[in-house]
Coordinates of C-alpha atoms in Angstrom, one line a residue:
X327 CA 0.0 0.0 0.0
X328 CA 1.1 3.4 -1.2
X329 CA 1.0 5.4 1.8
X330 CA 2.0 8.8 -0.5
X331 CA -1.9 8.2 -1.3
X332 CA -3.3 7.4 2.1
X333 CA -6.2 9.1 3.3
X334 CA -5.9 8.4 6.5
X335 CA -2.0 9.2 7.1
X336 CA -1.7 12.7 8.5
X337 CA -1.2 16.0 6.1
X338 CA 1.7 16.6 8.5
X339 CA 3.4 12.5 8.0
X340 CA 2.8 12.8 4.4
X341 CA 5.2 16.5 3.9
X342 CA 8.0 14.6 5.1
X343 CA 7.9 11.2 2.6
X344 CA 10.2 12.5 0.2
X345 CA 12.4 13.6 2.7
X346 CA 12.6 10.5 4.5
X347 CA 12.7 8.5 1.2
X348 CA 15.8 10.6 -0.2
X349 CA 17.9 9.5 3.6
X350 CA 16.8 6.3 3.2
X351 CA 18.4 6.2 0.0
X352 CA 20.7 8.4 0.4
X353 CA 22.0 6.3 3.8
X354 CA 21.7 2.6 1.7
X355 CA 19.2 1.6 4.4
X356 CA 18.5 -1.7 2.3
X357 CA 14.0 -2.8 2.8
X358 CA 14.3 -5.7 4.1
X359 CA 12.5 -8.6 1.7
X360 CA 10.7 -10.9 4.1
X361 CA 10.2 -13.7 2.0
X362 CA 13.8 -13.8 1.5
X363 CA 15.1 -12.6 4.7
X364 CA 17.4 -10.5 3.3
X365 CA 18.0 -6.8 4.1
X366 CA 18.5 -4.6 7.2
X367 CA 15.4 -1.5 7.1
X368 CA 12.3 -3.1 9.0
X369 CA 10.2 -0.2 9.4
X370 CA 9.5 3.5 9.8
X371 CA 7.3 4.4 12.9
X372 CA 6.7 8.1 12.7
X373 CA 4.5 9.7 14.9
X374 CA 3.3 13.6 14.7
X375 CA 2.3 15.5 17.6
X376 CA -0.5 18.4 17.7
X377 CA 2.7 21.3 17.4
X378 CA 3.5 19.5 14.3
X379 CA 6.4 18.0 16.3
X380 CA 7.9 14.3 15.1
X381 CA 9.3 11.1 16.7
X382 CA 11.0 8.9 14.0
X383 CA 12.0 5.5 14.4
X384 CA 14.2 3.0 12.8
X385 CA 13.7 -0.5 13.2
X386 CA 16.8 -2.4 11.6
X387 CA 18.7 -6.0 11.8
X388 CA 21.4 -5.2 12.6
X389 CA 23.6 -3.0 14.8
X390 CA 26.2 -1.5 12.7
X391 CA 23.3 0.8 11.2
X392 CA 23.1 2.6 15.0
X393 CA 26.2 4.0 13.6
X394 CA 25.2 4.5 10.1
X395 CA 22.3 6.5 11.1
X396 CA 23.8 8.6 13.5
X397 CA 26.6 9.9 11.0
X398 CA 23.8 11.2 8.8
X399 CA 21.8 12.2 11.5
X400 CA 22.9 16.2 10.8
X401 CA 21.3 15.7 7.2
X402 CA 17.9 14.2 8.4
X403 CA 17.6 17.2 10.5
X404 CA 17.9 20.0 8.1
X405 CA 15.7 18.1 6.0
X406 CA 13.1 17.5 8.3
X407 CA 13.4 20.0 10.7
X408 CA 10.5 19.2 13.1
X409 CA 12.0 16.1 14.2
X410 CA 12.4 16.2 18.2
X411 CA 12.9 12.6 18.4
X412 CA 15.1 10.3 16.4
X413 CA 15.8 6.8 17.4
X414 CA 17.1 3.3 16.1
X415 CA 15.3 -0.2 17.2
X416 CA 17.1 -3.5 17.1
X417 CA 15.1 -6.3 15.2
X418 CA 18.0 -9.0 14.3
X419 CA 15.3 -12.0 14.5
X420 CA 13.0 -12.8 11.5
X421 CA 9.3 -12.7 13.3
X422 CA 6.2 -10.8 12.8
X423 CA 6.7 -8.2 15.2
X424 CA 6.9 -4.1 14.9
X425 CA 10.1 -3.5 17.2
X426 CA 12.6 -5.3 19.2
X427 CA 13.7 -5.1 22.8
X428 CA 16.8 -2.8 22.3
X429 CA 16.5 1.3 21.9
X430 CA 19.4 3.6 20.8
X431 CA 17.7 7.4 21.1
X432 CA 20.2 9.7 18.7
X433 CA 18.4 12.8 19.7
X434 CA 18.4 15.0 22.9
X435 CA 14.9 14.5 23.3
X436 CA 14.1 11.4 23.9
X437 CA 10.1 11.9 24.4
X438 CA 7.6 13.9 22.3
X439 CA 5.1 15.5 24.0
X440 CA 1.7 15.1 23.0
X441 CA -1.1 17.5 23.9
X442 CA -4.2 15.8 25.0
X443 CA -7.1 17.9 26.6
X444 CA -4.8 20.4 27.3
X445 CA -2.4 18.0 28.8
X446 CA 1.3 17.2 27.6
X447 CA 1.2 13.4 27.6
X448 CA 5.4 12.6 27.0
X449 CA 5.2 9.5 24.7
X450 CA 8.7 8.1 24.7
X451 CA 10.3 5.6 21.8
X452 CA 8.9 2.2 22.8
X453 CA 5.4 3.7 24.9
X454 CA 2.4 2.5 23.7
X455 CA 0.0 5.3 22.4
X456 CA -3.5 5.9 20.5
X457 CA -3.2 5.9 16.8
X458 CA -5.4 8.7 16.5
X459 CA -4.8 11.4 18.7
X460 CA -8.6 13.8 18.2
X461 CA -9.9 10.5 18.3
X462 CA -8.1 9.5 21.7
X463 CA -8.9 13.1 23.3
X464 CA -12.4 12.1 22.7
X465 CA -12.1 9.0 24.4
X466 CA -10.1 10.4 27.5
X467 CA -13.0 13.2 28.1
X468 CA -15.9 10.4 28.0
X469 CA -13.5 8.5 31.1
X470 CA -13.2 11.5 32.5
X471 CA -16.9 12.4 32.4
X472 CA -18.3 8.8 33.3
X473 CA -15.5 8.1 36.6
X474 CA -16.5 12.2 37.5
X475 CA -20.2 11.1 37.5
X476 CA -19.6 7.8 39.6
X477 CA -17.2 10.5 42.1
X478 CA -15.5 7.2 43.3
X479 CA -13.1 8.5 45.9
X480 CA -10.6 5.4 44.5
X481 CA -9.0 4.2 41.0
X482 CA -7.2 2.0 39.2
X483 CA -6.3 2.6 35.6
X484 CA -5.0 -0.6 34.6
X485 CA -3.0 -0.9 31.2
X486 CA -2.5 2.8 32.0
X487 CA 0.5 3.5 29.3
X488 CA 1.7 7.2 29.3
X489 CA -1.3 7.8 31.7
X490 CA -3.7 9.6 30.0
X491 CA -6.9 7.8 31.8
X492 CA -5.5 8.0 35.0
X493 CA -4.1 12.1 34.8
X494 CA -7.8 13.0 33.0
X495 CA -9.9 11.2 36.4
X496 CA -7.6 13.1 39.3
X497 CA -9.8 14.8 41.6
X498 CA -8.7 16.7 44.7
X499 CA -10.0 14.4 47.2
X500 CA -9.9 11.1 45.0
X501 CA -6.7 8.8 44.7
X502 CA -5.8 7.0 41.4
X503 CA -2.8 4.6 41.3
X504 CA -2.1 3.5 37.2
X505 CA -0.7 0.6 36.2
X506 CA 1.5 -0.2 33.1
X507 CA 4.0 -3.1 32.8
X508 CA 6.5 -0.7 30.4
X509 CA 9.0 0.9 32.9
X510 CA 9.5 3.8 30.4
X511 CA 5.8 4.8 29.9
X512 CA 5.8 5.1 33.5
X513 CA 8.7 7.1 34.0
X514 CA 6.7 9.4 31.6
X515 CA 3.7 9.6 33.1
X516 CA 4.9 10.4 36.6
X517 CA 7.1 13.4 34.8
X518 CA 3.6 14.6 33.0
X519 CA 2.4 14.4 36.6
X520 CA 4.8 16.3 38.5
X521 CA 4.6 19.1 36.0
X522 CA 0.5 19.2 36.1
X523 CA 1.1 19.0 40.1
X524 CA 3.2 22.0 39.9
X525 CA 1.3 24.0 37.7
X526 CA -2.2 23.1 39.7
X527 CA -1.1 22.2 43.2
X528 CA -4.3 22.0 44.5
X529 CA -6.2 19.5 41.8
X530 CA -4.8 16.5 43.3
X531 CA -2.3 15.2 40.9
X532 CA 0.0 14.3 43.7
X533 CA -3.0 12.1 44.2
X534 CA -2.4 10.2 41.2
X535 CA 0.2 7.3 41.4
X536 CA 2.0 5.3 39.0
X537 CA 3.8 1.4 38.9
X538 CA 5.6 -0.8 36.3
X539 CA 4.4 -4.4 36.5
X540 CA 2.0 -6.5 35.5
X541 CA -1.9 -5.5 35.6
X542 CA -3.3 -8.4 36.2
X543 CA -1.1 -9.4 39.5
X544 CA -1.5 -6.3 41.0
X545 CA -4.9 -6.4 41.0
X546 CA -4.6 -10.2 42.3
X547 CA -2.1 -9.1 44.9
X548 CA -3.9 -5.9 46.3
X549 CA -6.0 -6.7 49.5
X550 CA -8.2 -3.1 48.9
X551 CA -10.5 -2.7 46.4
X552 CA -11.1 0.8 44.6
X553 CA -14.6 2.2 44.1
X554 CA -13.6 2.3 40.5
X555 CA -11.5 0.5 37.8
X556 CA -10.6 1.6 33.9
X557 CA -9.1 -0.9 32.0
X558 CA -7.8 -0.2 28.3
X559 CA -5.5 -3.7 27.6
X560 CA -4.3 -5.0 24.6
X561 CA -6.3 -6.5 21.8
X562 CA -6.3 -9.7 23.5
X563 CA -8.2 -8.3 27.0
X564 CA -8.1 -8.1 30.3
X565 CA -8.3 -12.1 30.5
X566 CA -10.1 -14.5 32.8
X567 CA -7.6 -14.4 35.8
X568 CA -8.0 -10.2 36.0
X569 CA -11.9 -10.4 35.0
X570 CA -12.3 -12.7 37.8
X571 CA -11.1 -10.5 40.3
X572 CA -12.9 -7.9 39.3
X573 CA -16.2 -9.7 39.2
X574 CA -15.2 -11.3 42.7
X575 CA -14.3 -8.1 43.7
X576 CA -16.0 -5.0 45.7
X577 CA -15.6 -2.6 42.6
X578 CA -19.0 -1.0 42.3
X579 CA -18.0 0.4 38.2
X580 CA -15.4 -0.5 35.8
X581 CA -14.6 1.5 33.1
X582 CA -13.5 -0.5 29.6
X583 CA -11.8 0.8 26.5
X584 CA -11.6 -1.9 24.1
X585 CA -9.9 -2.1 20.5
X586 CA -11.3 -5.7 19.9
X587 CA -15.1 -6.7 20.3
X588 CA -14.5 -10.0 20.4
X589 CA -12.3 -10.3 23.8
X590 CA -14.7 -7.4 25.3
X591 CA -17.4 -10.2 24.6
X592 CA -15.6 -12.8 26.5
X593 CA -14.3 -10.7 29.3
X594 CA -18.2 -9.1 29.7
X595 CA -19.4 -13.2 30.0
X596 CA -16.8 -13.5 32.8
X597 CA -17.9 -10.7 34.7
X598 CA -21.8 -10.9 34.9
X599 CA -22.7 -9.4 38.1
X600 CA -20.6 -6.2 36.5
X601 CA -23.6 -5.3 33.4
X602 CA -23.4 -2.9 31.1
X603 CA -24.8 0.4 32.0
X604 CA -23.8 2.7 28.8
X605 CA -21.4 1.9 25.6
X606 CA -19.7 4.5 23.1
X607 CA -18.3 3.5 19.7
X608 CA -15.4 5.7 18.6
X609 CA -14.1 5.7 15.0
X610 CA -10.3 4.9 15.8
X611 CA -9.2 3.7 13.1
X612 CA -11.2 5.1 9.7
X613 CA -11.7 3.4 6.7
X614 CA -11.3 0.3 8.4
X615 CA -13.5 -2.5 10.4
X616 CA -11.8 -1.7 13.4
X617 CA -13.1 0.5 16.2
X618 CA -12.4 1.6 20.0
X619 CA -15.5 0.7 21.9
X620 CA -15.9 2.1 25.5
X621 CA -18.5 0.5 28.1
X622 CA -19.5 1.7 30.9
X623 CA -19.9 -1.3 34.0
X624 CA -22.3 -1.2 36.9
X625 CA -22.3 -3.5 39.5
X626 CA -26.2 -4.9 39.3

Protein backbone atom coordinates (compact mmCIF):
# COMPACT_ATOMS: atom_id res chain seq x y z
CA UNK A 1 0.00 0.00 0.00
CA UNK A 2 1.10 3.35 -1.22
CA UNK A 3 0.96 5.45 1.83
CA UNK A 4 1.99 8.80 -0.46
CA UNK A 5 -1.89 8.19 -1.30
CA UNK A 6 -3.29 7.37 2.12
CA UNK A 7 -6.21 9.14 3.30
CA UNK A 8 -5.88 8.42 6.50
CA UNK A 9 -1.98 9.17 7.11
CA UNK A 10 -1.74 12.66 8.46
CA UNK A 11 -1.18 16.01 6.08
CA UNK A 12 1.70 16.61 8.46
CA UNK A 13 3.40 12.50 7.98
CA UNK A 14 2.81 12.77 4.42
CA UNK A 15 5.17 16.51 3.91
CA UNK A 16 8.03 14.56 5.06
CA UNK A 17 7.90 11.21 2.63
CA UNK A 18 10.18 12.52 0.18
CA UNK A 19 12.45 13.59 2.66
CA UNK A 20 12.59 10.53 4.47
CA UNK A 21 12.74 8.52 1.22
CA UNK A 22 15.81 10.64 -0.23
CA UNK A 23 17.86 9.53 3.61
CA UNK A 24 16.84 6.27 3.18
CA UNK A 25 18.41 6.21 -0.02
CA UNK A 26 20.71 8.35 0.45
CA UNK A 27 22.03 6.29 3.84
CA UNK A 28 21.73 2.61 1.74
CA UNK A 29 19.22 1.63 4.38
CA UNK A 30 18.46 -1.73 2.34
CA UNK A 31 13.97 -2.78 2.83
CA UNK A 32 14.25 -5.69 4.13
CA UNK A 33 12.47 -8.62 1.75
CA UNK A 34 10.75 -10.90 4.08
CA UNK A 35 10.24 -13.71 1.98
CA UNK A 36 13.82 -13.78 1.51
CA UNK A 37 15.11 -12.56 4.72
CA UNK A 38 17.38 -10.47 3.25
CA UNK A 39 17.97 -6.84 4.08
CA UNK A 40 18.49 -4.55 7.19
CA UNK A 41 15.38 -1.54 7.13
CA UNK A 42 12.27 -3.09 9.01
CA UNK A 43 10.19 -0.20 9.44
CA UNK A 44 9.48 3.49 9.82
CA UNK A 45 7.27 4.45 12.93
CA UNK A 46 6.71 8.10 12.66
CA UNK A 47 4.47 9.73 14.92
CA UNK A 48 3.34 13.61 14.73
CA UNK A 49 2.32 15.54 17.58
CA UNK A 50 -0.51 18.36 17.74
CA UNK A 51 2.66 21.33 17.38
CA UNK A 52 3.51 19.49 14.25
CA UNK A 53 6.40 18.04 16.31
CA UNK A 54 7.86 14.32 15.06
CA UNK A 55 9.30 11.14 16.66
CA UNK A 56 10.99 8.95 14.01
CA UNK A 57 12.02 5.55 14.41
CA UNK A 58 14.23 2.98 12.82
CA UNK A 59 13.72 -0.51 13.16
CA UNK A 60 16.80 -2.42 11.63
CA UNK A 61 18.72 -5.99 11.76
CA UNK A 62 21.38 -5.25 12.60
CA UNK A 63 23.65 -3.00 14.83
CA UNK A 64 26.20 -1.47 12.69
CA UNK A 65 23.26 0.77 11.22
CA UNK A 66 23.06 2.55 14.99
CA UNK A 67 26.17 3.98 13.65
CA UNK A 68 25.24 4.51 10.13
CA UNK A 69 22.29 6.55 11.09
CA UNK A 70 23.80 8.65 13.46
CA UNK A 71 26.56 9.92 11.02
CA UNK A 72 23.82 11.23 8.85
CA UNK A 73 21.79 12.24 11.45
CA UNK A 74 22.92 16.19 10.85
CA UNK A 75 21.35 15.66 7.17
CA UNK A 76 17.94 14.23 8.36
CA UNK A 77 17.63 17.20 10.51
CA UNK A 78 17.93 20.01 8.08
CA UNK A 79 15.67 18.07 6.03
CA UNK A 80 13.06 17.54 8.34
CA UNK A 81 13.43 20.03 10.66
CA UNK A 82 10.52 19.19 13.05
CA UNK A 83 11.97 16.12 14.17
CA UNK A 84 12.37 16.21 18.20
CA UNK A 85 12.92 12.56 18.42
CA UNK A 86 15.05 10.34 16.36
CA UNK A 87 15.83 6.76 17.41
CA UNK A 88 17.11 3.29 16.09
CA UNK A 89 15.28 -0.22 17.25
CA UNK A 90 17.11 -3.46 17.12
CA UNK A 91 15.05 -6.25 15.24
CA UNK A 92 18.02 -9.00 14.29
CA UNK A 93 15.31 -11.99 14.51
CA UNK A 94 12.99 -12.79 11.55
CA UNK A 95 9.26 -12.73 13.30
CA UNK A 96 6.17 -10.78 12.76
CA UNK A 97 6.68 -8.21 15.15
CA UNK A 98 6.92 -4.09 14.90
CA UNK A 99 10.13 -3.52 17.18
CA UNK A 100 12.55 -5.33 19.24
CA UNK A 101 13.68 -5.09 22.79
CA UNK A 102 16.78 -2.77 22.26
CA UNK A 103 16.48 1.27 21.90
CA UNK A 104 19.42 3.61 20.84
CA UNK A 105 17.74 7.37 21.09
CA UNK A 106 20.23 9.73 18.70
CA UNK A 107 18.39 12.84 19.70
CA UNK A 108 18.42 15.01 22.88
CA UNK A 109 14.87 14.54 23.33
CA UNK A 110 14.06 11.44 23.93
CA UNK A 111 10.11 11.91 24.37
CA UNK A 112 7.59 13.88 22.25
CA UNK A 113 5.07 15.46 23.99
CA UNK A 114 1.67 15.06 23.00
CA UNK A 115 -1.08 17.47 23.89
CA UNK A 116 -4.16 15.82 25.02
CA UNK A 117 -7.14 17.86 26.55
CA UNK A 118 -4.84 20.45 27.31
CA UNK A 119 -2.44 17.99 28.77
CA UNK A 120 1.34 17.20 27.56
CA UNK A 121 1.17 13.38 27.58
CA UNK A 122 5.36 12.60 27.04
CA UNK A 123 5.17 9.53 24.71
CA UNK A 124 8.69 8.11 24.67
CA UNK A 125 10.28 5.58 21.83
CA UNK A 126 8.90 2.21 22.84
CA UNK A 127 5.41 3.69 24.87
CA UNK A 128 2.44 2.45 23.66
CA UNK A 129 -0.03 5.35 22.42
CA UNK A 130 -3.48 5.92 20.50
CA UNK A 131 -3.19 5.90 16.81
CA UNK A 132 -5.40 8.67 16.55
CA UNK A 133 -4.82 11.41 18.67
CA UNK A 134 -8.56 13.77 18.24
CA UNK A 135 -9.90 10.53 18.31
CA UNK A 136 -8.07 9.52 21.75
CA UNK A 137 -8.91 13.14 23.35
CA UNK A 138 -12.36 12.09 22.71
CA UNK A 139 -12.14 8.96 24.36
CA UNK A 140 -10.08 10.45 27.45
CA UNK A 141 -12.99 13.17 28.08
CA UNK A 142 -15.87 10.45 27.96
CA UNK A 143 -13.48 8.49 31.11
CA UNK A 144 -13.16 11.48 32.48
CA UNK A 145 -16.87 12.40 32.40
CA UNK A 146 -18.31 8.79 33.25
CA UNK A 147 -15.52 8.13 36.55
CA UNK A 148 -16.49 12.24 37.52
CA UNK A 149 -20.18 11.09 37.54
CA UNK A 150 -19.56 7.79 39.58
CA UNK A 151 -17.22 10.54 42.06
CA UNK A 152 -15.52 7.23 43.25
CA UNK A 153 -13.08 8.50 45.92
CA UNK A 154 -10.65 5.39 44.47
CA UNK A 155 -9.01 4.19 41.01
CA UNK A 156 -7.21 2.03 39.22
CA UNK A 157 -6.28 2.58 35.59
CA UNK A 158 -5.04 -0.61 34.62
CA UNK A 159 -3.03 -0.88 31.22
CA UNK A 160 -2.49 2.81 32.01
CA UNK A 161 0.45 3.52 29.30
CA UNK A 162 1.65 7.19 29.28
CA UNK A 163 -1.32 7.83 31.75
CA UNK A 164 -3.72 9.56 30.02
CA UNK A 165 -6.90 7.83 31.79
CA UNK A 166 -5.45 8.05 35.05
CA UNK A 167 -4.12 12.15 34.84
CA UNK A 168 -7.75 12.98 33.00
CA UNK A 169 -9.91 11.22 36.42
CA UNK A 170 -7.58 13.12 39.34
CA UNK A 171 -9.82 14.81 41.63
CA UNK A 172 -8.67 16.71 44.66
CA UNK A 173 -10.02 14.44 47.23
CA UNK A 174 -9.92 11.09 44.97
CA UNK A 175 -6.68 8.81 44.69
CA UNK A 176 -5.82 7.00 41.40
CA UNK A 177 -2.82 4.58 41.28
CA UNK A 178 -2.14 3.52 37.17
CA UNK A 179 -0.69 0.63 36.18
CA UNK A 180 1.51 -0.22 33.07
CA UNK A 181 3.99 -3.15 32.76
CA UNK A 182 6.50 -0.68 30.43
CA UNK A 183 9.03 0.86 32.91
CA UNK A 184 9.49 3.81 30.38
CA UNK A 185 5.82 4.80 29.90
CA UNK A 186 5.82 5.07 33.50
CA UNK A 187 8.67 7.05 33.95
CA UNK A 188 6.66 9.41 31.59
CA UNK A 189 3.68 9.59 33.12
CA UNK A 190 4.87 10.40 36.59
CA UNK A 191 7.05 13.41 34.79
CA UNK A 192 3.63 14.62 33.04
CA UNK A 193 2.36 14.39 36.61
CA UNK A 194 4.82 16.33 38.52
CA UNK A 195 4.56 19.14 35.96
CA UNK A 196 0.47 19.23 36.10
CA UNK A 197 1.08 19.03 40.08
CA UNK A 198 3.21 22.00 39.93
CA UNK A 199 1.29 23.99 37.75
CA UNK A 200 -2.24 23.15 39.71
CA UNK A 201 -1.07 22.20 43.18
CA UNK A 202 -4.29 21.97 44.49
CA UNK A 203 -6.18 19.54 41.82
CA UNK A 204 -4.85 16.48 43.32
CA UNK A 205 -2.34 15.17 40.87
CA UNK A 206 -0.01 14.31 43.74
CA UNK A 207 -3.01 12.07 44.20
CA UNK A 208 -2.40 10.25 41.22
CA UNK A 209 0.20 7.25 41.43
CA UNK A 210 2.04 5.28 39.00
CA UNK A 211 3.81 1.42 38.90
CA UNK A 212 5.63 -0.76 36.26
CA UNK A 213 4.36 -4.40 36.45
CA UNK A 214 2.05 -6.46 35.51
CA UNK A 215 -1.94 -5.48 35.65
CA UNK A 216 -3.35 -8.40 36.15
CA UNK A 217 -1.10 -9.39 39.49
CA UNK A 218 -1.45 -6.29 41.03
CA UNK A 219 -4.88 -6.44 41.00
CA UNK A 220 -4.59 -10.24 42.33
CA UNK A 221 -2.08 -9.14 44.86
CA UNK A 222 -3.90 -5.93 46.30
CA UNK A 223 -6.05 -6.65 49.54
CA UNK A 224 -8.16 -3.07 48.88
CA UNK A 225 -10.54 -2.71 46.42
CA UNK A 226 -11.10 0.83 44.63
CA UNK A 227 -14.55 2.19 44.07
CA UNK A 228 -13.62 2.27 40.46
CA UNK A 229 -11.51 0.50 37.76
CA UNK A 230 -10.58 1.55 33.95
CA UNK A 231 -9.07 -0.88 32.02
CA UNK A 232 -7.77 -0.23 28.33
CA UNK A 233 -5.50 -3.67 27.59
CA UNK A 234 -4.33 -4.96 24.56
CA UNK A 235 -6.26 -6.47 21.79
CA UNK A 236 -6.30 -9.73 23.51
CA UNK A 237 -8.24 -8.30 27.00
CA UNK A 238 -8.13 -8.08 30.32
CA UNK A 239 -8.34 -12.14 30.49
CA UNK A 240 -10.08 -14.51 32.80
CA UNK A 241 -7.60 -14.37 35.80
CA UNK A 242 -8.02 -10.17 36.03
CA UNK A 243 -11.89 -10.40 34.99
CA UNK A 244 -12.29 -12.75 37.80
CA UNK A 245 -11.14 -10.47 40.34
CA UNK A 246 -12.93 -7.87 39.26
CA UNK A 247 -16.17 -9.67 39.24
CA UNK A 248 -15.21 -11.34 42.72
CA UNK A 249 -14.29 -8.13 43.74
CA UNK A 250 -16.02 -5.00 45.72
CA UNK A 251 -15.56 -2.57 42.59
CA UNK A 252 -18.98 -1.04 42.27
CA UNK A 253 -18.02 0.40 38.23
CA UNK A 254 -15.44 -0.51 35.80
CA UNK A 255 -14.60 1.48 33.09
CA UNK A 256 -13.54 -0.51 29.59
CA UNK A 257 -11.77 0.78 26.50
CA UNK A 258 -11.60 -1.86 24.08
CA UNK A 259 -9.88 -2.09 20.48
CA UNK A 260 -11.29 -5.72 19.91
CA UNK A 261 -15.07 -6.74 20.28
CA UNK A 262 -14.46 -9.97 20.36
CA UNK A 263 -12.26 -10.35 23.84
CA UNK A 264 -14.67 -7.43 25.33
CA UNK A 265 -17.42 -10.15 24.59
CA UNK A 266 -15.60 -12.77 26.51
CA UNK A 267 -14.25 -10.70 29.31
CA UNK A 268 -18.23 -9.05 29.66
CA UNK A 269 -19.43 -13.24 30.01
CA UNK A 270 -16.76 -13.55 32.78
CA UNK A 271 -17.93 -10.67 34.67
CA UNK A 272 -21.76 -10.93 34.94
CA UNK A 273 -22.71 -9.40 38.11
CA UNK A 274 -20.56 -6.16 36.50
CA UNK A 275 -23.61 -5.33 33.41
CA UNK A 276 -23.44 -2.87 31.09
CA UNK A 277 -24.84 0.37 31.96
CA UNK A 278 -23.82 2.69 28.79
CA UNK A 279 -21.43 1.89 25.63
CA UNK A 280 -19.70 4.46 23.12
CA UNK A 281 -18.34 3.51 19.66
CA UNK A 282 -15.39 5.68 18.61
CA UNK A 283 -14.10 5.75 14.98
CA UNK A 284 -10.33 4.95 15.79
CA UNK A 285 -9.21 3.70 13.08
CA UNK A 286 -11.25 5.13 9.69
CA UNK A 287 -11.73 3.40 6.72
CA UNK A 288 -11.31 0.25 8.44
CA UNK A 289 -13.51 -2.55 10.41
CA UNK A 290 -11.77 -1.68 13.45
CA UNK A 291 -13.11 0.50 16.23
CA UNK A 292 -12.45 1.57 20.03
CA UNK A 293 -15.47 0.69 21.87
CA UNK A 294 -15.94 2.11 25.49
CA UNK A 295 -18.46 0.48 28.07
CA UNK A 296 -19.53 1.65 30.85
CA UNK A 297 -19.90 -1.31 33.98
CA UNK A 298 -22.35 -1.20 36.90
CA UNK A 299 -22.26 -3.55 39.55
CA UNK A 300 -26.24 -4.91 39.29
Amino acid sequence: VDLRECGITAPGIRAIFPALAAFITAAKLEPYRVAERRGELKHVLVTEAADGQLMLRFVVRSEHLIGQIRKRLPELRAAIPRLRVVSVNLLPEHKAVLEGEREEVLTESDALPMTVNGIDLLLGARSFFQTNTAVAAALYRQGRDWVNEAAPASAWDLFCGVGGFALHSQAPDRSVTGIEFSAEAIASAEQTRDALHAAHPGAGYDRVRFASGDATAFALGEGNDPELVIVNPPRRGIGPELAARLEASAVSRVVYSSCNPDSLAADLAAMPSLRPARGRLFDMFPHTTHAEVMVLLERG
